Amino acid sequence: MKNFKNSVCLTGLAGADPIVVNFAEEKKVARVSMAINEFYKNQSGEAICQTQWFNLVFWNKKAELAESLIKKGVGLSIEGSLKVQSYTDKLGEQRSSTEIFVNHLELVSQTDL
């Protein structure tokens, strides 16, 4: 059987400044949302922009990098892996969320998007 890989590459805009949480010594996590605009024409030829939102997670040294480089509106190019978390909300409903644990980050010019 071939090796399969959980890998995703995305380029978009930071939706906010990162939220950073410090744990024990030298352990931290940074979370930030990223928006990706997709453009298409509908059946009547009208141009439509649809925005998809993704939740990014950075750990430790990558969290420090994210904290120092990412600001709302900055262009990002990331590589990482998808993680699905299941939980029960306050009303007792089963929920899930998908996050991207980032392995590689590059800042990009908005003209490159």
GROMACS .gro file of N, CA, C and O in nm, residues 5-108:
model
  416
    5LYS      N    1  -0.086   1.081   0.288
    5LYS     CA    2  -0.037   1.191   0.370
    5LYS      C    3  -0.151   1.289   0.396
    5LYS      O    4  -0.225   1.325   0.305
    6ASN      N    5  -0.164   1.330   0.520
    6ASN     CA    6  -0.259   1.433   0.559
    6ASN      C    7  -0.189   1.567   0.542
    6ASN      O    8  -0.111   1.608   0.627
    7SER      N    9  -0.213   1.633   0.429
    7SER     CA   10  -0.141   1.756   0.398
    7SER      C   11  -0.233   1.853   0.327
    7SER      O   12  -0.313   1.814   0.241
    8VAL      N   13  -0.221   1.981   0.364
    8VAL     CA   14  -0.300   2.085   0.301
    8VAL      C   15  -0.211   2.207   0.280
    8VAL      O   16  -0.126   2.237   0.364
    9CYS      N   17  -0.228   2.275   0.166
    9CYS     CA   18  -0.157   2.400   0.135
    9CYS      C   19  -0.263   2.504   0.100
    9CYS      O   20  -0.348   2.479   0.015
   10LEU      N   21  -0.257   2.619   0.166
   10LEU     CA   22  -0.355   2.725   0.143
   10LEU      C   23  -0.286   2.860   0.138
   10LEU      O   24  -0.184   2.882   0.205
   11THR      N   25  -0.344   2.951   0.061
   11THR     CA   26  -0.296   3.089   0.055
   11THR      C   27  -0.417   3.180   0.071
   11THR      O   28  -0.517   3.162   0.001
   12GLY      N   29  -0.409   3.273   0.165
   12GLY     CA   30  -0.521   3.363   0.189
   12GLY      C   31  -0.479   3.478   0.279
   12GLY      O   32  -0.360   3.511   0.289
   13LEU      N   33  -0.577   3.538   0.345
   13LEU     CA   34  -0.553   3.655   0.430
   13LEU      C   35  -0.586   3.624   0.575
   13LEU      O   36  -0.688   3.558   0.603
   14ALA      N   37  -0.503   3.672   0.667
   14ALA     CA   38  -0.531   3.657   0.810
   14ALA      C   39  -0.657   3.736   0.843
   14ALA      O   40  -0.669   3.853   0.809
   15GLY      N   41  -0.752   3.671   0.910
   15GLY     CA   42  -0.878   3.736   0.944
   15GLY      C   43  -0.871   3.818   1.071
   15GLY      O   44  -0.961   3.896   1.100
   16ALA      N   45  -0.764   3.800   1.149
   16ALA     CA   46  -0.747   3.872   1.276
   16ALA      C   47  -0.603   3.856   1.321
   16ALA      O   48  -0.527   3.778   1.262
   17ASP      N   49  -0.565   3.929   1.424
   17ASP     CA   50  -0.436   3.905   1.489
   17ASP      C   51  -0.445   3.770   1.560
   17ASP      O   52  -0.554   3.730   1.606
   18PRO      N   53  -0.334   3.698   1.574
   18PRO     CA   54  -0.338   3.569   1.643
   18PRO      C   55  -0.376   3.584   1.791
   18PRO      O   56  -0.342   3.683   1.855
   19ILE      N   57  -0.444   3.484   1.842
   19ILE     CA   58  -0.470   3.472   1.985
   19ILE      C   59  -0.367   3.373   2.037
   19ILE      O   60  -0.360   3.259   1.991
   20VAL      N   61  -0.285   3.418   2.132
   20VAL     CA   62  -0.172   3.338   2.180
   20VAL      C   63  -0.195   3.303   2.326
   20VAL      O   64  -0.232   3.388   2.407
   21VAL      N   65  -0.173   3.174   2.359
   21VAL     CA   66  -0.184   3.126   2.497
   21VAL      C   67  -0.051   3.063   2.535
   21VAL      O   68   0.000   2.977   2.462
   22ASN      N   69   0.005   3.107   2.648
   22ASN     CA   70   0.129   3.050   2.700
   22ASN      C   71   0.095   2.943   2.803
   22ASN      O   72   0.010   2.965   2.889
   23PHE      N   73   0.162   2.828   2.793
   23PHE     CA   74   0.145   2.720   2.889
   23PHE      C   75   0.270   2.715   2.976
   23PHE      O   76   0.322   2.817   3.014
   24ALA      N   77   0.320   2.596   2.998
   24ALA     CA   78   0.443   2.578   3.074
   24ALA      C   79   0.558   2.648   2.999
   24ALA      O   80   0.541   2.695   2.887
   25GLU      N   81   0.674   2.651   3.061
   25GLU     CA   82   0.790   2.717   3.002
   25GLU      C   83   0.813   2.673   2.858
   25GLU      O   84   0.818   2.553   2.829
   26GLU      N   85   0.824   2.770   2.767
   26GLU     CA   86   0.850   2.749   2.625
   26GLU      C   87   0.741   2.673   2.552
   26GLU      O   88   0.763   2.619   2.444
   27LYS      N   89   0.621   2.665   2.608
   27LYS     CA   90   0.510   2.601   2.537
   27LYS      C   91   0.402   2.706   2.516
   27LYS      O   92   0.358   2.771   2.611
   28LYS      N   93   0.361   2.721   2.391
   28LYS     CA   94   0.254   2.816   2.360
   28LYS      C   95   0.182   2.771   2.236
   28LYS      O   96   0.232   2.693   2.156
   29VAL      N   97   0.061   2.824   2.220
   29VAL     CA   98  -0.019   2.797   2.102
   29VAL      C   99  -0.073   2.930   2.052
   29VAL      O  100  -0.108   3.018   2.130
   30ALA      N  101  -0.075   2.946   1.920
   30ALA     CA  102  -0.133   3.064   1.857
   30ALA      C  103  -0.242   3.016   1.761
   30ALA      O  104  -0.222   2.919   1.688
   31ARG      N  105  -0.354   3.084   1.764
   31ARG     CA  106  -0.466   3.049   1.675
   31ARG      C  107  -0.504   3.174   1.597
   31ARG      O  108  -0.508   3.284   1.652
   32VAL      N  109  -0.533   3.153   1.469
   32VAL     CA  110  -0.576   3.265   1.384
   32VAL      C  111  -0.665   3.209   1.273
   32VAL      O  112  -0.648   3.095   1.230
   33SER      N  113  -0.760   3.289   1.229
   33SER     CA  114  -0.844   3.249   1.116
   33SER      C  115  -0.783   3.302   0.987
   33SER      O  116  -0.713   3.403   0.986
   34MET      N  117  -0.810   3.230   0.879
   34MET     CA  118  -0.760   3.272   0.747
   34MET      C  119  -0.877   3.267   0.648
   34MET      O  120  -0.953   3.169   0.646
   35ALA      N  121  -0.891   3.372   0.569
   35ALA     CA  122  -0.996   3.382   0.469
   35ALA      C  123  -0.940   3.358   0.330
   35ALA      O  124  -0.832   3.409   0.297
   36ILE      N  125  -1.014   3.281   0.252
   36ILE     CA  126  -0.977   3.258   0.112
   36ILE      C  127  -1.098   3.294   0.027
   36ILE      O  128  -1.207   3.238   0.045
   37ASN      N  129  -1.081   3.389  -0.063
   37ASN     CA  130  -1.189   3.431  -0.153
   37ASN      C  131  -1.183   3.350  -0.281
   37ASN      O  132  -1.077   3.338  -0.343
   38GLU      N  133  -1.297   3.294  -0.319
   38GLU     CA  134  -1.308   3.221  -0.445
   38GLU      C  135  -1.410   3.295  -0.531
   38GLU      O  136  -1.517   3.332  -0.485
   39PHE      N  137  -1.373   3.316  -0.657
   39PHE     CA  138  -1.459   3.391  -0.748
   39PHE      C  139  -1.511   3.300  -0.858
   39PHE      O  140  -1.438   3.214  -0.908
   40TYR      N  141  -1.638   3.320  -0.893
   40TYR     CA  142  -1.698   3.245  -1.003
   40TYR      C  143  -1.815   3.325  -1.058
   40TYR      O  144  -1.855   3.425  -1.000
   41LYS      N  145  -1.867   3.281  -1.171
   41LYS     CA  146  -1.985   3.345  -1.230
   41LYS      C  147  -2.103   3.250  -1.215
   41LYS      O  148  -2.091   3.131  -1.241
   42ASN      N  149  -2.217   3.306  -1.174
   42ASN     CA  150  -2.336   3.225  -1.160
   42ASN      C  151  -2.402   3.205  -1.297
   42ASN      O  152  -2.349   3.249  -1.399
   43GLN      N  153  -2.518   3.139  -1.298
   43GLN     CA  154  -2.584   3.105  -1.425
   43GLN      C  155  -2.622   3.228  -1.507
   43GLN      O  156  -2.627   3.220  -1.629
   44SER      N  157  -2.645   3.340  -1.441
   44SER     CA  158  -2.680   3.462  -1.516
   44SER      C  159  -2.558   3.546  -1.551
   44SER      O  160  -2.571   3.658  -1.598
   45GLY      N  161  -2.436   3.492  -1.528
   45GLY     CA  162  -2.313   3.561  -1.566
   45GLY      C  163  -2.264   3.662  -1.465
   45GLY      O  164  -2.167   3.734  -1.489
   46GLU      N  165  -2.329   3.670  -1.352
   46GLU     CA  166  -2.294   3.764  -1.247
   46GLU      C  167  -2.170   3.713  -1.170
   46GLU      O  168  -2.162   3.595  -1.136
   47ALA      N  169  -2.073   3.801  -1.146
   47ALA     CA  170  -1.952   3.763  -1.072
   47ALA      C  171  -1.986   3.750  -0.924
   47ALA      O  172  -2.044   3.839  -0.864
   48ILE      N  173  -1.947   3.636  -0.865
   48ILE     CA  174  -1.975   3.607  -0.725
   48ILE      C  175  -1.843   3.583  -0.652
   48ILE      O  176  -1.754   3.516  -0.703
   49CYS      N  177  -1.832   3.637  -0.531
   49CYS     CA  178  -1.717   3.612  -0.445
   49CYS      C  179  -1.767   3.534  -0.324
   49CYS      O  180  -1.858   3.578  -0.254
   50GLN      N  181  -1.709   3.417  -0.302
   50GLN     CA  182  -1.745   3.335  -0.187
   50GLN      C  183  -1.621   3.322  -0.098
   50GLN      O  184  -1.513   3.287  -0.145
   51THR      N  185  -1.637   3.354   0.030
   51THR     CA  186  -1.525   3.348   0.124
   51THR      C  187  -1.534   3.222   0.208
   51THR      O  188  -1.638   3.192   0.266
   52GLN      N  189  -1.423   3.147   0.212
   52GLN     CA  190  -1.412   3.029   0.297
   52GLN      C  191  -1.319   3.067   0.413
   52GLN      O  192  -1.217   3.131   0.393
   53TRP      N  193  -1.353   3.023   0.535
   53TRP     CA  194  -1.273   3.052   0.653
   53TRP      C  195  -1.209   2.925   0.705
   53TRP      O  196  -1.274   2.820   0.709
   54PHE      N  197  -1.083   2.935   0.746
   54PHE     CA  198  -1.008   2.821   0.799
   54PHE      C  199  -0.944   2.862   0.932
   54PHE      O  200  -0.900   2.975   0.948
   55ASN      N  201  -0.942   2.768   1.025
   55ASN     CA  202  -0.880   2.791   1.157
   55ASN      C  203  -0.740   2.732   1.158
   55ASN      O  204  -0.723   2.613   1.136
   56LEU      N  205  -0.641   2.818   1.183
   56LEU     CA  206  -0.501   2.776   1.185
   56LEU      C  207  -0.451   2.767   1.328
   56LEU      O  208  -0.486   2.851   1.412
   57VAL      N  209  -0.367   2.666   1.354
   57VAL     CA  210  -0.309   2.646   1.487
   57VAL      C  211  -0.157   2.634   1.472
   57VAL      O  212  -0.109   2.557   1.388
   58PHE      N  213  -0.084   2.711   1.552
   58PHE     CA  214   0.062   2.710   1.552
   58PHE      C  215   0.107   2.671   1.692
   58PHE      O  216   0.056   2.725   1.791
   59TRP      N  217   0.206   2.583   1.705
   59TRP     CA  218   0.257   2.541   1.835
   59TRP      C  219   0.401   2.586   1.856
   59TRP      O  220   0.481   2.585   1.763
   60ASN      N  221   0.433   2.623   1.978
   60ASN     CA  222   0.567   2.650   2.029
   60ASN      C  223   0.644   2.751   1.943
   60ASN      O  224   0.604   2.865   1.933
   61LYS      N  225   0.755   2.711   1.881
   61LYS     CA  226   0.836   2.807   1.802
   61LYS      C  227   0.755   2.865   1.687
   61LYS      O  228   0.769   2.983   1.654
   62LYS      N  229   0.671   2.784   1.626
   62LYS     CA  230   0.586   2.835   1.518
   62LYS      C  231   0.484   2.935   1.572
   62LYS      O  232   0.447   3.030   1.504
   63ALA      N  233   0.439   2.915   1.696
   63ALA     CA  234   0.348   3.010   1.760
   63ALA      C  235   0.417   3.144   1.782
   63ALA      O  236   0.357   3.250   1.763
   64GLU      N  237   0.543   3.139   1.823
   64GLU     CA  238   0.621   3.262   1.841
   64GLU      C  239   0.635   3.336   1.708
   64GLU      O  240   0.622   3.458   1.701
   65LEU      N  241   0.662   3.260   1.602
   65LEU     CA  242   0.674   3.319   1.468
   65LEU      C  243   0.542   3.381   1.426
   65LEU      O  244   0.538   3.495   1.378
   66ALA      N  245   0.432   3.308   1.444
   66ALA     CA  246   0.300   3.360   1.409
   66ALA      C  247   0.269   3.488   1.487
   66ALA      O  248   0.219   3.585   1.431
   67GLU      N  249   0.300   3.487   1.614
   67GLU     CA  250   0.273   3.602   1.701
   67GLU      C  251   0.348   3.726   1.652
   67GLU      O  252   0.295   3.837   1.653
   68SER      N  253   0.471   3.707   1.606
   68SER     CA  254   0.551   3.822   1.565
   68SER      C  255   0.522   3.868   1.421
   68SER      O  256   0.542   3.985   1.390
   69LEU      N  257   0.474   3.779   1.335
   69LEU     CA  258   0.458   3.814   1.193
   69LEU      C  259   0.314   3.840   1.148
   69LEU      O  260   0.291   3.920   1.059
   70ILE      N  261   0.218   3.769   1.206
   70ILE     CA  262   0.082   3.775   1.154
   70ILE      C  263   0.003   3.889   1.218
   70ILE      O  264  -0.001   3.902   1.340
   71LYS      N  265  -0.058   3.968   1.134
   71LYS     CA  266  -0.151   4.073   1.173
   71LYS      C  267  -0.272   4.063   1.081
   71LYS      O  268  -0.263   4.012   0.969
   72LYS      N  269  -0.386   4.113   1.126
   72LYS     CA  270  -0.508   4.109   1.045
   72LYS      C  271  -0.482   4.166   0.906
   72LYS      O  272  -0.421   4.272   0.892
   73GLY      N  273  -0.524   4.092   0.802
   73GLY     CA  274  -0.512   4.138   0.664
   73GLY      C  275  -0.384   4.097   0.594
   73GLY      O  276  -0.371   4.115   0.473
   74VAL      N  277  -0.288   4.039   0.667
   74VAL     CA  278  -0.161   3.998   0.607
   74VAL      C  279  -0.183   3.873   0.520
   74VAL      O  280  -0.257   3.783   0.557
   75GLY      N  281  -0.117   3.869   0.405
   75GLY     CA  282  -0.124   3.753   0.317
   75GLY      C  283  -0.041   3.638   0.372
   75GLY      O  284   0.075   3.658   0.411
   76LEU      N  285  -0.101   3.518   0.377
   76LEU     CA  286  -0.035   3.400   0.431
   76LEU      C  287  -0.036   3.286   0.330
   76LEU      O  288  -0.134   3.267   0.260
   77SER      N  289   0.071   3.211   0.328
   77SER     CA  290   0.076   3.085   0.256
   77SER      C  291   0.120   2.981   0.360
   77SER      O  292   0.225   2.997   0.422
   78ILE      N  293   0.037   2.877   0.379
   78ILE     CA  294   0.067   2.781   0.485
   78ILE      C  295   0.064   2.638   0.430
   78ILE      O  296   0.001   2.610   0.328
   79GLU      N  297   0.136   2.552   0.498
   79GLU     CA  298   0.129   2.408   0.477
   79GLU      C  299   0.108   2.346   0.614
   79GLU      O  300   0.166   2.391   0.713
   80GLY      N  301   0.024   2.244   0.620
   80GLY     CA  302  -0.001   2.180   0.748
   80GLY      C  303  -0.084   2.055   0.733
   80GLY      O  304  -0.100   2.002   0.622
   81SER      N  305  -0.140   2.008   0.844
   81SER     CA  306  -0.223   1.888   0.842
   81SER      C  307  -0.357   1.918   0.909
   81SER      O  308  -0.366   2.003   0.999
   82LEU      N  309  -0.460   1.850   0.863
   82LEU     CA  310  -0.595   1.868   0.916
   82LEU      C  311  -0.615   1.786   1.042
   82LEU      O  312  -0.573   1.670   1.048
   83LYS      N  313  -0.677   1.847   1.141
   83LYS     CA  314  -0.713   1.778   1.265
   83LYS      C  315  -0.861   1.805   1.291
   83LYS      O  316  -0.904   1.921   1.290
   84VAL      N  317  -0.937   1.700   1.313
   84VAL     CA  318  -1.079   1.713   1.342
   84VAL      C  319  -1.100   1.685   1.490
   84VAL      O  320  -1.055   1.582   1.541
   85GLN      N  321  -1.165   1.778   1.559
   85GLN     CA  322  -1.192   1.765   1.702
   85GLN      C  323  -1.344   1.750   1.720
   85GLN      O  324  -1.421   1.824   1.659
   86SER      N  325  -1.386   1.656   1.803
   86SER     CA  326  -1.528   1.640   1.837
   86SER      C  327  -1.548   1.684   1.980
   86SER      O  328  -1.461   1.662   2.065
   87TYR      N  329  -1.663   1.748   2.007
   87TYR     CA  330  -1.692   1.794   2.142
   87TYR      C  331  -1.844   1.807   2.159
   87TYR      O  332  -1.919   1.803   2.062
   88THR      N  333  -1.886   1.822   2.282
   88THR     CA  334  -2.027   1.845   2.315
   88THR      C  335  -2.041   1.990   2.358
   88THR      O  336  -1.969   2.036   2.447
   89ASP      N  337  -2.134   2.063   2.295
   89ASP     CA  338  -2.151   2.205   2.328
   89ASP      C  339  -2.233   2.221   2.457
   89ASP      O  340  -2.273   2.123   2.520
   90LYS      N  341  -2.258   2.347   2.495
   90LYS     CA  342  -2.328   2.377   2.620
   90LYS      C  343  -2.470   2.322   2.623
   90LYS      O  344  -2.527   2.300   2.729
   91LEU      N  345  -2.529   2.303   2.504
   91LEU     CA  346  -2.666   2.251   2.496
   91LEU      C  347  -2.670   2.099   2.484
   91LEU      O  348  -2.776   2.041   2.463
   92GLY      N  349  -2.552   2.035   2.493
   92GLY     CA  350  -2.546   1.889   2.485
   92GLY      C  351  -2.541   1.836   2.342
   92GLY      O  352  -2.552   1.715   2.321
   93GLU      N  353  -2.526   1.922   2.243
   93GLU     CA  354  -2.519   1.881   2.102
   93GLU      C  355  -2.378   1.838   2.066
   93GLU      O  356  -2.281   1.903   2.106
   94GLN      N  357  -2.366   1.731   1.989
   94GLN     CA  358  -2.235   1.688   1.939
   94GLN      C  359  -2.192   1.782   1.827
   94GLN      O  360  -2.269   1.810   1.735
   95ARG      N  361  -2.072   1.831   1.835
   95ARG     CA  362  -2.016   1.923   1.735
   95ARG      C  363  -1.878   1.873   1.694
   95ARG      O  364  -1.817   1.793   1.765
   96SER      N  365  -1.831   1.925   1.583
   96SER     CA  366  -1.693   1.898   1.544
   96SER      C  367  -1.637   2.024   1.479
   96SER      O  368  -1.711   2.107   1.427
   97SER      N  369  -1.506   2.036   1.486
   97SER     CA  370  -1.439   2.148   1.420
   97SER      C  371  -1.313   2.095   1.354
   97SER      O  372  -1.252   1.999   1.402
   98THR      N  373  -1.279   2.156   1.244
   98THR     CA  374  -1.158   2.117   1.172
   98THR      C  375  -1.058   2.231   1.181
   98THR      O  376  -1.093   2.347   1.157
   99GLU      N  377  -0.936   2.197   1.220
   99GLU     CA  378  -0.829   2.295   1.231
   99GLU      C  379  -0.712   2.250   1.145
   99GLU      O  380  -0.698   2.130   1.117
  100ILE      N  381  -0.630   2.344   1.106
  100ILE     CA  382  -0.508   2.314   1.033
  100ILE      C  383  -0.391   2.341   1.126
  100ILE      O  384  -0.372   2.455   1.170
  101PHE      N  385  -0.318   2.236   1.160
  101PHE     CA  386  -0.197   2.249   1.240
  101PHE      C  387  -0.084   2.283   1.144
  101PHE      O  388  -0.046   2.202   1.060
  102VAL      N  389  -0.034   2.405   1.154
  102VAL     CA  390   0.060   2.460   1.055
  102VAL      C  391   0.202   2.411   1.081
  102VAL      O  392   0.253   2.420   1.192
  103ASN      N  393   0.265   2.360   0.974
  103ASN     CA  394   0.405   2.318   0.978
  103ASN      C  395   0.497   2.421   0.913
  103ASN      O  396   0.614   2.430   0.948
  104HIS      N  397   0.443   2.496   0.817
  104HIS     CA  398   0.524   2.592   0.741
  104HIS      C  399   0.441   2.717   0.715
  104HIS      O  400   0.324   2.707   0.678
  105LEU      N  401   0.502   2.833   0.734
  105LEU     CA  402   0.435   2.962   0.714
  105LEU      C  403   0.523   3.053   0.631
  105LEU      O  404   0.643   3.063   0.655
  106GLU      N  405   0.461   3.118   0.533
  106GLU     CA  406   0.527   3.224   0.457
  106GLU      C  407   0.431   3.341   0.447
  106GLU      O  408   0.311   3.321   0.428
  107LEU      N  409   0.483   3.461   0.460
  107LEU     CA  410   0.403   3.579   0.433
  107LEU      C  411   0.408   3.606   0.284
  107LEU      O  412   0.513   3.588   0.221
  108VAL      N  413   0.296   3.645   0.225
  108VAL     CA  414   0.292   3.673   0.082
  108VAL      C  415   0.228   3.809   0.058
  108VAL      O  416   0.146   3.856   0.137
   0.00000   0.00000   0.00000
